[in-house]
PDB file of C-alpha atoms in Angstrom:
ATOM      1  CA  MET A   1      35.437   3.077 118.514  1.00 51.00           C
ATOM      2  CA  SER A   2      38.055   3.362 115.797  1.00 54.00           C
ATOM      3  CA  ASN A   3      38.486   6.425 113.596  1.00 60.00           C
ATOM      4  CA  ASN A   4      36.989   4.554 110.621  1.00 66.00           C
ATOM      5  CA  GLY A   5      33.987   3.604 112.745  1.00 66.00           C
ATOM      6  CA  LEU A   6      33.522   7.226 113.820  1.00 66.00           C
ATOM      7  CA  LEU A   7      33.837   8.413 110.235  1.00 72.00           C
ATOM      8  CA  ASN A   8      31.245   5.859 109.052  1.00 73.00           C
ATOM      9  CA  LEU A   9      28.918   6.841 111.903  1.00 71.00           C
ATOM     10  CA  LYS A  10      29.354  10.527 111.083  1.00 73.00           C
ATOM     11  CA  ASN A  11      28.643   9.898 107.371  1.00 76.00           C
ATOM     12  CA  ASN A  12      25.554   7.812 108.133  1.00 73.00           C
ATOM     13  CA  MET A  13      24.242  10.452 110.527  1.00 70.00           C
ATOM     14  CA  ALA A  14      24.901  13.180 107.921  1.00 74.00           C
ATOM     15  CA  LYS A  15      22.763  11.252 105.418  1.00 75.00           C
ATOM     16  CA  MET A  16      19.927  11.374 107.961  1.00 69.00           C
ATOM     17  CA  GLY A  17      20.348  15.131 108.322  1.00 67.00           C
ATOM     18  CA  ILE A  18      22.217  15.086 111.626  1.00 67.00           C
ATOM     19  CA  ASN A  19      25.517  16.918 112.009  1.00 64.00           C
ATOM     20  CA  LEU A  20      27.526  14.832 114.485  1.00 58.00           C
ATOM     21  CA  GLU A  21      30.388  16.491 116.305  1.00 61.00           C
ATOM     22  CA  VAL A  22      32.848  14.158 118.006  1.00 55.00           C
ATOM     23  CA  SER A  23      34.363  15.080 121.357  1.00 53.00           C
ATOM     24  CA  GLU A  24      36.579  13.323 123.863  1.00 55.00           C
ATOM     25  CA  GLY A  25      34.181  13.498 126.807  1.00 54.00           C
ATOM     26  CA  GLU A  26      34.594  17.173 127.648  1.00 55.00           C
ATOM     27  CA  ASN A  27      30.887  17.798 127.433  1.00 56.00           C
ATOM     28  CA  VAL A  28      28.071  15.545 128.628  1.00 57.00           C
ATOM     29  CA  PHE A  29      25.462  17.235 126.445  1.00 57.00           C
ATOM     30  CA  PRO A  30      24.673  15.866 122.971  1.00 58.00           C
ATOM     31  CA  THR A  31      26.003  17.988 120.126  1.00 61.00           C
ATOM     32  CA  ALA A  32      24.034  16.538 117.207  1.00 65.00           C
ATOM     33  CA  ARG A  33      21.879  19.015 115.276  1.00 67.00           C
ATOM     34  CA  VAL A  34      19.071  18.454 112.806  1.00 69.00           C
ATOM     35  CA  LYS A  35      19.308  20.202 109.411  1.00 71.00           C
ATOM     36  CA  ASN A  36      16.288  22.447 109.991  1.00 72.00           C
ATOM     37  CA  ASP A  37      17.232  23.415 113.552  1.00 70.00           C
ATOM     38  CA  PRO A  38      16.345  27.113 114.038  1.00 73.00           C
ATOM     39  CA  ILE A  39      19.302  27.693 116.362  1.00 71.00           C
ATOM     40  CA  ASN A  40      22.475  28.766 114.573  1.00 72.00           C
ATOM     41  CA  GLN A  41      25.606  27.926 116.459  1.00 71.00           C
ATOM     42  CA  LYS A  42      28.546  30.256 116.184  1.00 75.00           C
ATOM     43  CA  THR A  43      32.056  29.573 117.382  1.00 78.00           C
ATOM     44  CA  GLU A  44      34.181  32.514 118.361  1.00 82.00           C
ATOM     45  CA  GLU A  45      37.790  32.507 119.448  1.00 84.00           C
ATOM     46  CA  ILE A  46      38.772  34.962 122.140  1.00 85.00           C
ATOM     47  CA  LYS A  47      42.433  35.808 122.145  1.00 85.00           C
ATOM     48  CA  LEU A  48      43.681  36.741 125.582  1.00 81.00           C
ATOM     49  CA  PRO A  49      46.837  38.715 126.175  1.00 82.00           C
ATOM     50  CA  PRO A  50      49.760  36.617 127.361  1.00 81.00           C
ATOM     51  CA  ALA A  51      49.798  36.046 131.117  1.00 80.00           C
ATOM     52  CA  SER A  52      52.415  37.759 133.220  1.00 88.00           C
ATOM     53  CA  GLN A  53      55.468  35.806 134.319  1.00 89.00           C
ATOM     54  CA  GLU A  54      54.195  35.798 137.920  1.00 91.00           C
ATOM     55  CA  ILE A  55      50.878  34.215 136.926  1.00 89.00           C
ATOM     56  CA  GLU A  56      52.662  31.639 134.771  1.00 89.00           C
ATOM     57  CA  ASP A  57      54.989  30.756 137.668  1.00 91.00           C
ATOM     58  CA  LYS A  58      52.038  30.295 140.054  1.00 91.00           C
ATOM     59  CA  ARG A  59      50.218  28.130 137.520  1.00 89.00           C
ATOM     60  CA  ARG A  60      53.339  26.033 136.956  1.00 90.00           C
ATOM     61  CA  GLU A  61      53.884  25.604 140.726  1.00 93.00           C
ATOM     62  CA  ASN A  62      50.266  24.545 141.151  1.00 92.00           C
ATOM     63  CA  GLU A  63      50.574  21.957 138.367  1.00 90.00           C
ATOM     64  CA  ILE A  64      53.764  20.597 139.959  1.00 91.00           C
ATOM     65  CA  LYS A  65      51.978  20.256 143.320  1.00 91.00           C
ATOM     66  CA  ILE A  66      49.113  18.376 141.683  1.00 87.00           C
ATOM     67  CA  ILE A  67      51.465  16.009 139.840  1.00 88.00           C
ATOM     68  CA  ARG A  68      53.471  15.338 143.012  1.00 88.00           C
ATOM     69  CA  ARG A  69      50.282  14.629 144.976  1.00 84.00           C
ATOM     70  CA  ARG A  70      49.089  12.209 142.274  1.00 82.00           C
ATOM     71  CA  MET A  71      52.483  10.467 142.189  1.00 84.00           C
ATOM     72  CA  LYS A  72      52.395  10.165 145.990  1.00 83.00           C
ATOM     73  CA  ASN A  73      48.888   8.674 145.830  1.00 77.00           C
ATOM     74  CA  PHE A  74      50.074   6.066 143.322  1.00 77.00           C
ATOM     75  CA  THR A  75      53.276   5.166 145.148  1.00 80.00           C
ATOM     76  CA  GLU A  76      52.073   5.328 148.769  1.00 80.00           C
ATOM     77  CA  GLY A  77      48.371   4.720 148.258  1.00 76.00           C
ATOM     78  CA  VAL A  78      45.434   6.767 149.451  1.00 73.00           C
ATOM     79  CA  HIS A  79      44.780   6.631 153.207  1.00 73.00           C
ATOM     80  CA  ILE A  80      41.050   7.151 153.554  1.00 73.00           C
ATOM     81  CA  PHE A  81      40.944   6.928 157.353  1.00 73.00           C
ATOM     82  CA  SER A  82      44.007   9.098 158.087  1.00 74.00           C
ATOM     83  CA  ASN A  83      41.868  12.169 158.834  1.00 71.00           C
ATOM     84  CA  LEU A  84      38.752  10.509 160.276  1.00 74.00           C
ATOM     85  CA  GLN A  85      36.636  12.748 162.490  1.00 74.00           C
ATOM     86  CA  LYS A  86      33.636  11.865 164.622  1.00 80.00           C
ATOM     87  CA  ILE A  87      30.643  14.185 164.678  1.00 79.00           C
ATOM     88  CA  ASN A  88      27.425  14.146 166.636  1.00 83.00           C
ATOM     89  CA  ILE A  89      24.597  13.173 164.279  1.00 84.00           C
ATOM     90  CA  GLU A  90      22.092  15.150 166.328  1.00 83.00           C
ATOM     91  CA  GLU A  91      23.983  18.369 165.535  1.00 81.00           C
ATOM     92  CA  MET A  92      23.761  17.810 161.787  1.00 80.00           C
ATOM     93  CA  GLU A  93      21.362  20.029 159.845  1.00 78.00           C
ATOM     94  CA  PHE A  94      19.369  19.099 156.773  1.00 77.00           C
ATOM     95  CA  CYS A  95      20.641  20.579 153.545  1.00 74.00           C
ATOM     96  CA  ALA A  96      18.552  23.051 151.577  1.00 71.00           C
ATOM     97  CA  GLU A  97      16.180  21.702 148.967  1.00 69.00           C
ATOM     98  CA  ASN A  98      18.041  23.485 146.165  1.00 67.00           C
ATOM     99  CA  TRP A  99      21.576  22.429 147.142  1.00 72.00           C
ATOM    100  CA  ASN A 100      22.002  20.537 143.885  1.00 71.00           C
ATOM    101  CA  TYR A 101      22.248  23.155 141.135  1.00 70.00           C
ATOM    102  CA  PHE A 102      22.181  20.605 138.313  1.00 74.00           C
ATOM    103  CA  GLY A 103      19.167  18.561 137.318  1.00 76.00           C
ATOM    104  CA  LYS A 104      19.366  14.835 136.742  1.00 80.00           C
ATOM    105  CA  PRO A 105      20.958  14.047 133.384  1.00 83.00           C
ATOM    106  CA  SER A 106      18.778  12.636 130.636  1.00 87.00           C
ATOM    107  CA  ARG A 107      19.343   9.073 129.473  1.00 90.00           C
ATOM    108  CA  GLU A 108      21.463  10.288 126.536  1.00 90.00           C
ATOM    109  CA  GLN A 109      23.570  12.533 128.760  1.00 88.00           C
ATOM    110  CA  LEU A 110      24.074   9.687 131.231  1.00 88.00           C
ATOM    111  CA  LEU A 111      25.168   7.298 128.471  1.00 90.00           C
ATOM    112  CA  THR A 112      27.579   9.920 127.129  1.00 89.00           C
ATOM    113  CA  LEU A 113      29.001  10.419 130.621  1.00 87.00           C
ATOM    114  CA  ILE A 114      29.399   6.666 131.159  1.00 88.00           C
ATOM    115  CA  GLY A 115      31.157   6.340 127.799  1.00 87.00           C
ATOM    116  CA  SER A 116      33.455   9.222 128.678  1.00 85.00           C
ATOM    117  CA  ILE A 117      34.354   7.664 132.032  1.00 85.00           C
ATOM    118  CA  GLU A 118      35.034   4.314 130.350  1.00 84.00           C
ATOM    119  CA  HIS A 119      37.181   5.976 127.654  1.00 82.00           C
ATOM    120  CA  ILE A 120      39.061   8.601 129.687  1.00 82.00           C
ATOM    121  CA  GLY A 121      38.428   7.691 133.344  1.00 78.00           C
ATOM    122  CA  LEU A 122      37.616   9.999 136.224  1.00 76.00           C
ATOM    123  CA  ILE A 123      39.711  13.128 136.462  1.00 70.00           C
ATOM    124  CA  ASN A 124      39.734  15.066 139.706  1.00 61.00           C
TER     125      ASN A 124
END
């Protein structure tokens, strides 16, 4: 959707009493609020002290490793069966009932997620 389309949508939603916040797919939960919503949202900025040089170097090295791995995947391809292991099915155990800590997304959350994946793609 173009910026003009988003602006028109935001204005139309504001006329209906809905404050629409636009995001780039970082959050799968809807952020629209109704005018008489009893919950007041507050945004606070936490300023952290600058990281030490050692932490910055480790972070930079990690980012370089990730970029190199991604470049290698694009140039050489991903070999799915390079580390294939056989296991005995009879030795497998059932997972716990509560292994999934997140509930199923609602229809709106699912549509937001699908739109985000279409717009940005999957990021690992």
